[in-house]
């Protein structure tokens, strides 16, 4: 029989709640969505920006939840606490306290989700692994993911995000990682920080939660490395590991080669050379994989095991996923980068797209606004012009007001269409794309380009 995640008695001990449920009742999963309930689920009624989970308690119980953690209302199968989100955090602390797993925290302006996934793949090759799903990396996502950590897990990997200062610190102090990874520092959420150094110091808040004797794993290929090293030392971190293409890194990347669907590199550590082969394209993907190698080594996973696992690593929807749609002899190639965007990730994606060849048609890019860049937004959007040209895109479609700066930098005659919203762009693309084309869609999640991806898939996938 599978060990339950908690019993009701353990939940009461962690949260100080009250209930009419039998203390020995097992809980096998935790959810904050009444529509997505695992076996023997506990539904946590947190109040968000748009929804209040208390409005869905009855629906969750009707859908099979064993119990609901609530901060108001009474009735059968409810565990009443002062604040449901705080109760979820209490469960997260209890899960962390009982865990004997190697815990890894990942943050960074670019690549944190993909790096988290690369680390997950490596750990799963070595033992039972629990990892954050999707991008559950904020004030409710992190405690939810940590509360789901099974006591039997050997490894845990948690992603931490931010949109302002002092957001990562409490998350890191909750997760208490043994290994803290910072993937890079780039112009994301720039309006909240004012400078890249400000972003770097906010990312370095992850060191505040690092366990005594823990390790900081830091990408060295950006100008804010010195700031991160300074912050790590100020936080009392004595074990600092660097990786990247920069000379003198602990895990140095050499001889990077990228093709349309693969990447190759040599990774040097302690004067030993390792051959890295990835089933995904992109220099940035090599960097993410190198971080996973460094983490694996610190966690005691054999490098040979890690390299084999990374060879089968794949991309996720919204983060470079490739789909070949339509007839075999003349398909449409769709590259879905619709989940996130800043200048670094935009240029990396365009660099990868430059290696792509349209099956039998045109190369097309659909680019959406990069959000939360503040006063530098226009200049940063315009700075993409050279990368767009170098990508070989024959047709360029732009979505969002901020993309006007890129349109001016490229020249309006080079832009096939520019609309304010994704919904306005969808019918234009529907009438423009054809089998044989290669299309990349990239923009910040808030622009809604995932709807354009859905439209393309629906139009060109064969039933």
XYZ file of C-alpha atoms in Angstrom:
463
model
C 0.000 0.000 0.000
C 1.292 3.466 -0.932
C 2.244 5.598 2.043
C -0.200 8.524 2.398
C 1.143 12.041 2.060
C -0.393 12.923 5.438
C -3.027 11.775 7.867
C -5.625 14.183 9.179
C -3.868 14.015 12.558
C -0.604 15.175 10.938
C -2.377 18.022 9.167
C -3.932 19.170 12.439
C -0.560 18.991 14.181
C 1.051 21.091 11.441
C -1.679 23.710 11.061
C -3.383 23.870 14.469
C -6.721 23.398 12.695
C -9.923 21.766 13.901
C -12.149 19.220 12.173
C -14.730 16.478 12.612
C -12.715 14.079 10.424
C -11.256 10.849 11.816
C -7.554 11.523 12.694
C -6.311 8.401 10.895
C -7.953 9.405 7.585
C -5.244 9.373 4.880
C -4.551 12.239 2.503
C -2.790 11.255 -0.724
C -2.601 14.565 -2.599
C -3.110 18.316 -2.263
C -4.803 20.661 -4.723
C -5.975 24.262 -4.917
C -8.071 23.569 -8.036
C -11.455 21.920 -7.463
C -11.341 20.553 -11.033
C -7.972 18.829 -10.667
C -8.015 16.502 -7.699
C -5.652 13.603 -7.128
C -6.416 10.486 -5.088
C -7.557 11.084 -1.491
C -7.190 14.816 -2.085
C -7.051 17.693 0.352
C -8.498 20.809 -1.280
C -6.943 24.042 0.020
C -9.267 27.040 -0.326
C -6.793 29.856 -0.870
C -7.899 33.329 -1.894
C -6.184 34.538 -5.063
C -6.286 37.708 -7.142
C -9.193 36.489 -9.271
C -10.801 33.624 -7.359
C -11.543 32.653 -3.778
C -11.177 28.923 -3.221
C -13.923 29.037 -0.583
C -16.411 29.494 -3.417
C -15.417 26.063 -4.739
C -15.284 23.983 -1.556
C -18.604 22.231 -2.169
C -17.582 21.493 -5.768
C -14.237 20.052 -4.612
C -15.913 17.804 -2.048
C -18.468 16.694 -4.642
C -15.623 15.935 -7.061
C -14.037 13.540 -4.590
C -11.878 15.559 -2.201
C -11.541 13.851 1.176
C -11.319 17.171 3.008
C -11.029 20.915 2.524
C -8.634 23.228 4.356
C -10.594 26.442 4.902
C -10.301 29.688 6.821
C -14.023 30.294 7.091
C -17.232 28.297 7.113
C -18.005 25.060 8.837
C -19.431 21.734 7.798
C -18.558 18.124 7.163
C -15.031 17.296 5.994
C -13.606 20.757 6.626
C -10.371 21.545 8.448
C -10.725 25.073 9.783
C -7.611 27.227 10.230
C -7.099 30.961 10.680
C -5.789 31.421 7.130
C -5.828 28.729 4.442
C -2.686 29.961 2.654
C -0.812 30.071 5.953
C -2.109 26.571 6.607
C -0.646 25.459 3.277
C 2.685 27.013 4.287
C 2.500 25.126 7.591
C 2.070 21.875 5.656
C 5.036 22.833 3.460
C 7.197 23.367 6.558
C 6.091 20.005 7.944
C 6.948 18.255 4.670
C 10.369 19.906 4.590
C 11.079 19.086 8.234
C 10.445 15.372 7.771
C 12.263 15.112 4.436
C 15.672 13.474 4.075
C 15.869 14.392 0.379
C 18.551 16.466 -1.314
C 16.688 19.725 -1.933
C 17.501 22.067 -4.820
C 16.141 25.571 -5.358
C 16.311 27.207 -8.800
C 15.843 30.843 -9.744
C 17.049 33.193 -12.492
C 15.784 35.658 -15.076
C 15.957 33.144 -17.914
C 15.923 29.365 -18.056
C 14.825 28.525 -14.522
C 11.940 26.248 -15.564
C 14.011 24.445 -18.187
C 16.940 24.095 -15.778
C 14.571 22.778 -13.111
C 13.302 20.220 -15.613
C 16.861 19.216 -16.600
C 17.730 18.669 -12.938
C 14.519 16.679 -12.472
C 15.389 14.399 -15.391
C 18.868 13.786 -13.970
C 17.580 13.074 -10.459
C 14.858 10.733 -11.721
C 17.591 8.587 -13.236
C 19.116 8.240 -9.761
C 16.161 7.896 -7.386
C 12.675 8.973 -6.318
C 12.283 12.623 -7.273
C 9.707 15.308 -6.541
C 9.751 18.535 -8.571
C 7.677 21.658 -9.110
C 5.214 21.342 -11.985
C 4.567 23.952 -14.659
C 5.755 27.295 -13.297
C 4.352 26.980 -9.783
C 7.046 29.286 -8.418
C 5.293 32.097 -6.529
C 3.917 32.754 -3.022
C 1.301 30.001 -3.330
C 2.944 27.763 -5.939
C 6.100 27.084 -3.922
C 4.311 26.106 -0.689
C 1.913 23.924 -2.696
C 4.787 22.110 -4.387
C 6.686 21.724 -1.105
C 3.599 20.486 0.749
C 3.330 17.742 -1.882
C 6.878 16.497 -1.145
C 6.584 12.797 -0.168
C 8.512 11.646 2.843
C 10.079 8.907 0.715
C 11.567 11.240 -1.931
C 15.342 11.158 -2.346
C 15.498 14.401 -4.339
C 13.384 17.552 -4.495
C 13.631 20.392 -7.034
C 11.757 23.664 -6.554
C 11.544 26.693 -8.821
C 11.310 30.184 -7.326
C 10.217 33.249 -9.269
C 9.680 36.904 -8.511
C 8.269 40.132 -9.879
C 9.622 42.391 -7.133
C 12.140 42.603 -4.281
C 11.824 40.452 -1.147
C 9.726 37.786 -2.882
C 12.334 35.052 -3.229
C 13.657 35.340 0.338
C 10.555 33.880 2.099
C 10.271 31.164 -0.542
C 13.899 30.147 -0.065
C 13.492 30.153 3.704
C 10.512 27.832 3.277
C 12.267 25.434 0.872
C 15.656 25.519 2.678
C 17.633 24.132 -0.286
C 20.922 22.289 0.041
C 21.820 23.563 -3.433
C 20.736 26.975 -4.767
C 20.986 27.616 -8.519
C 20.899 31.018 -10.231
C 20.648 30.507 -13.981
C 21.335 34.067 -15.141
C 20.452 37.722 -14.677
C 18.664 39.567 -17.473
C 16.194 42.390 -18.049
C 13.034 40.754 -16.720
C 10.641 42.723 -14.430
C 13.120 45.570 -14.854
C 10.596 48.251 -13.890
C 10.449 46.859 -10.325
C 14.223 46.984 -9.806
C 15.635 49.809 -11.900
C 18.847 48.009 -12.870
C 20.318 44.615 -13.608
C 22.298 44.816 -10.384
C 19.005 45.238 -8.542
C 17.651 42.131 -10.239
C 20.817 40.220 -9.321
C 20.503 41.163 -5.652
C 16.875 40.055 -5.628
C 17.793 36.697 -7.203
C 20.511 36.339 -4.558
C 17.802 36.310 -1.885
C 17.744 32.564 -2.514
C 20.959 32.327 -0.485
C 19.030 33.434 2.628
C 17.379 30.020 2.745
C 20.416 27.896 1.905
C 21.044 25.176 4.474
C 24.276 25.455 6.522
C 27.109 24.034 4.451
C 24.986 24.311 1.312
C 26.192 25.090 -2.214
C 25.514 28.001 -4.548
C 25.613 27.051 -8.250
C 25.910 30.211 -10.360
C 26.040 30.834 -14.104
C 29.136 32.938 -14.835
C 28.186 34.117 -18.328
C 26.691 37.526 -17.493
C 27.994 40.879 -16.177
C 26.272 40.545 -12.792
C 28.395 37.564 -11.685
C 30.406 39.757 -9.291
C 27.197 40.952 -7.616
C 25.988 37.377 -7.104
C 29.344 36.275 -5.705
C 29.356 39.232 -3.344
C 25.822 38.441 -2.164
C 26.626 34.750 -1.711
C 29.628 35.533 0.465
C 27.658 38.108 2.455
C 25.061 35.386 3.148
C 27.817 33.160 4.533
C 27.916 30.740 1.603
C 31.337 29.115 1.549
C 30.784 26.545 -1.199
C 30.298 28.417 -4.486
C 30.336 26.593 -7.837
C 30.326 28.412 -11.182
C 29.467 27.142 -14.644
C 29.418 28.497 -18.182
C 31.614 29.378 -21.120
C 33.645 31.955 -19.187
C 37.255 31.027 -18.473
C 37.990 29.791 -14.990
C 34.529 28.394 -14.235
C 34.302 25.186 -12.217
C 32.185 23.605 -14.966
C 33.444 25.124 -18.200
C 31.585 24.702 -21.461
C 33.711 24.330 -24.598
C 33.188 23.576 -28.286
C 29.448 24.260 -28.379
C 27.759 23.179 -31.592
C 24.064 23.527 -32.302
C 22.004 22.072 -35.113
C 18.317 22.319 -35.962
C 17.334 19.720 -33.385
C 20.463 18.850 -31.368
C 23.303 20.410 -29.380
C 26.821 19.237 -28.568
C 29.437 20.506 -26.134
C 32.439 19.509 -24.073
C 32.151 20.146 -20.339
C 35.386 20.343 -18.330
C 35.349 19.779 -14.567
C 38.404 19.084 -12.418
C 40.422 18.689 -15.650
C 38.117 15.880 -16.814
C 36.341 16.359 -20.160
C 32.746 15.159 -20.559
C 30.865 14.964 -23.862
C 27.386 16.466 -23.640
C 24.806 15.577 -26.286
C 21.316 17.066 -26.110
C 18.268 16.199 -28.137
C 17.317 19.897 -28.206
C 18.857 22.879 -30.009
C 20.389 25.994 -28.510
C 23.409 27.352 -26.721
C 21.152 28.335 -23.820
C 20.033 24.709 -23.533
C 23.662 23.660 -23.157
C 23.951 26.163 -20.286
C 20.854 24.745 -18.600
C 22.177 21.196 -18.959
C 25.563 22.214 -17.561
C 23.825 23.580 -14.472
C 22.104 20.213 -14.098
C 25.462 18.434 -14.330
C 26.936 20.653 -11.624
C 23.928 20.023 -9.376
C 24.083 16.272 -10.015
C 27.722 16.178 -8.955
C 26.985 18.118 -5.759
C 24.083 15.755 -5.009
C 26.209 12.644 -5.434
C 24.780 11.501 -8.773
C 27.325 9.910 -11.096
C 28.148 12.134 -14.069
C 27.724 9.228 -16.490
C 24.172 8.736 -15.206
C 23.468 12.462 -15.567
C 24.822 12.630 -19.122
C 22.700 9.666 -20.222
C 19.607 11.232 -18.695
C 20.230 14.603 -20.355
C 20.622 12.944 -23.753
C 16.880 12.204 -23.612
C 15.841 15.580 -22.213
C 13.032 17.305 -24.118
C 11.393 20.720 -24.327
C 8.013 21.702 -22.908
C 4.996 23.513 -24.313
C 5.591 27.248 -24.445
C 9.348 26.807 -23.951
C 10.665 25.739 -27.337
C 8.445 22.728 -27.983
C 8.685 21.679 -31.645
C 5.624 20.302 -33.412
C 5.560 18.980 -36.957
C 2.016 19.404 -38.246
C 0.335 18.138 -41.373
C 1.436 15.869 -44.216
C 4.785 14.106 -44.004
C 5.905 15.326 -47.410
C 5.187 19.008 -46.657
C 4.577 19.709 -42.949
C 4.406 22.951 -41.018
C 7.070 23.251 -38.310
C 5.802 25.090 -35.212
C 8.163 26.200 -32.430
C 6.218 27.210 -29.351
C 8.062 29.781 -27.201
C 4.862 31.497 -26.081
C 5.252 31.265 -22.304
C 7.868 33.872 -21.467
C 10.091 36.542 -22.970
C 12.814 39.017 -22.103
C 15.691 40.263 -24.196
C 18.003 37.373 -23.306
C 15.464 34.629 -23.988
C 14.228 36.393 -27.150
C 17.746 36.553 -28.592
C 18.437 32.946 -27.588
C 15.246 31.745 -29.276
C 15.967 33.750 -32.421
C 19.502 32.339 -32.460
C 18.046 28.812 -32.407
C 15.520 29.729 -35.091
C 18.404 30.846 -37.300
C 19.498 27.175 -37.462
C 16.050 26.012 -38.563
C 15.172 25.343 -42.170
C 11.591 25.667 -43.363
C 10.409 22.249 -44.653
C 9.305 23.628 -48.021
C 8.210 27.179 -47.404
C 9.014 30.382 -45.545
C 10.524 31.144 -42.147
C 8.041 33.090 -40.057
C 8.338 34.684 -36.592
C 5.465 35.882 -34.429
C 6.814 38.072 -31.616
C 4.844 39.553 -28.712
C 5.641 42.276 -26.206
C 8.199 41.698 -23.464
C 6.374 42.946 -20.381
C 7.471 44.794 -17.227
C 10.578 46.439 -18.691
C 9.766 49.949 -17.468
C 11.395 53.019 -18.966
C 13.845 50.927 -21.004
C 11.100 48.994 -22.777
C 11.322 50.777 -26.136
C 15.115 50.523 -26.315
C 15.103 46.850 -25.317
C 12.456 45.965 -27.897
C 14.365 47.857 -30.598
C 17.544 45.996 -29.599
C 16.054 42.775 -30.969
C 16.291 43.982 -34.576
C 19.692 42.453 -35.376
C 18.685 39.067 -33.918
C 15.448 39.092 -35.929
C 17.374 39.822 -39.126
C 19.957 37.141 -38.347
C 17.211 34.560 -37.753
C 16.447 34.498 -41.467
C 12.772 35.218 -40.912
C 11.111 36.099 -44.187
C 7.855 37.191 -42.581
C 7.660 39.042 -39.264
C 4.428 39.423 -37.288
C 4.390 41.602 -34.165
C 1.837 41.698 -31.336
C 1.535 44.414 -28.699
C 2.121 48.132 -28.297
C 5.740 47.813 -27.153
C 6.634 45.914 -30.328
C 6.170 49.201 -32.191
C 9.758 50.050 -31.256
C 10.992 46.872 -32.938
C 8.858 47.628 -35.996
C 10.543 51.042 -36.293
C 14.011 49.521 -35.820
C 13.381 46.900 -38.510
C 11.615 49.262 -40.866
C 7.860 49.059 -41.286
C 8.244 47.520 -44.737
C 9.902 44.450 -43.140
C 6.929 43.793 -40.840
C 4.155 41.717 -42.376
C 1.592 42.774 -39.753
C 1.505 44.475 -36.346
C -1.561 44.182 -34.114
C -2.400 45.294 -30.590
C -3.633 41.864 -29.444
C -3.151 38.174 -30.115
C -6.828 37.801 -31.001
C -6.393 40.350 -33.801
C -3.323 38.539 -35.111
C -4.869 35.043 -35.168
C -7.046 35.504 -38.309
C -4.191 37.261 -40.135
C -1.936 34.259 -39.553
C -4.717 31.864 -40.436
C -4.822 33.404 -43.908
C -1.044 33.745 -44.268
C 0.569 30.502 -43.102
C 0.830 27.409 -45.271
C 2.139 23.871 -45.047
C 5.890 23.908 -45.549
C 6.449 27.004 -43.391
C 8.551 27.100 -40.209
C 6.942 29.305 -37.543
C 8.273 30.458 -34.172
C 5.917 32.128 -31.682
C 7.600 34.017 -28.811
C 6.390 36.561 -26.261
C 5.562 37.202 -22.624
C 2.808 34.989 -21.264
C 0.569 37.970 -20.533
C 0.374 38.822 -24.238
C -1.563 35.604 -24.837
C 0.380 34.176 -27.767
C -0.485 30.657 -26.569
C -3.892 31.243 -28.173
C -2.132 31.785 -31.498
C -0.246 28.511 -30.990
C -3.566 26.771 -30.322
C -5.047 28.268 -33.507
C -2.077 27.098 -35.596
C -2.220 23.583 -34.182
C -5.963 23.367 -34.769
C -5.618 24.614 -38.343
C -2.654 22.527 -39.464
C -2.769 19.279 -37.460
C -4.240 16.390 -39.411
C -7.093 14.553 -37.669
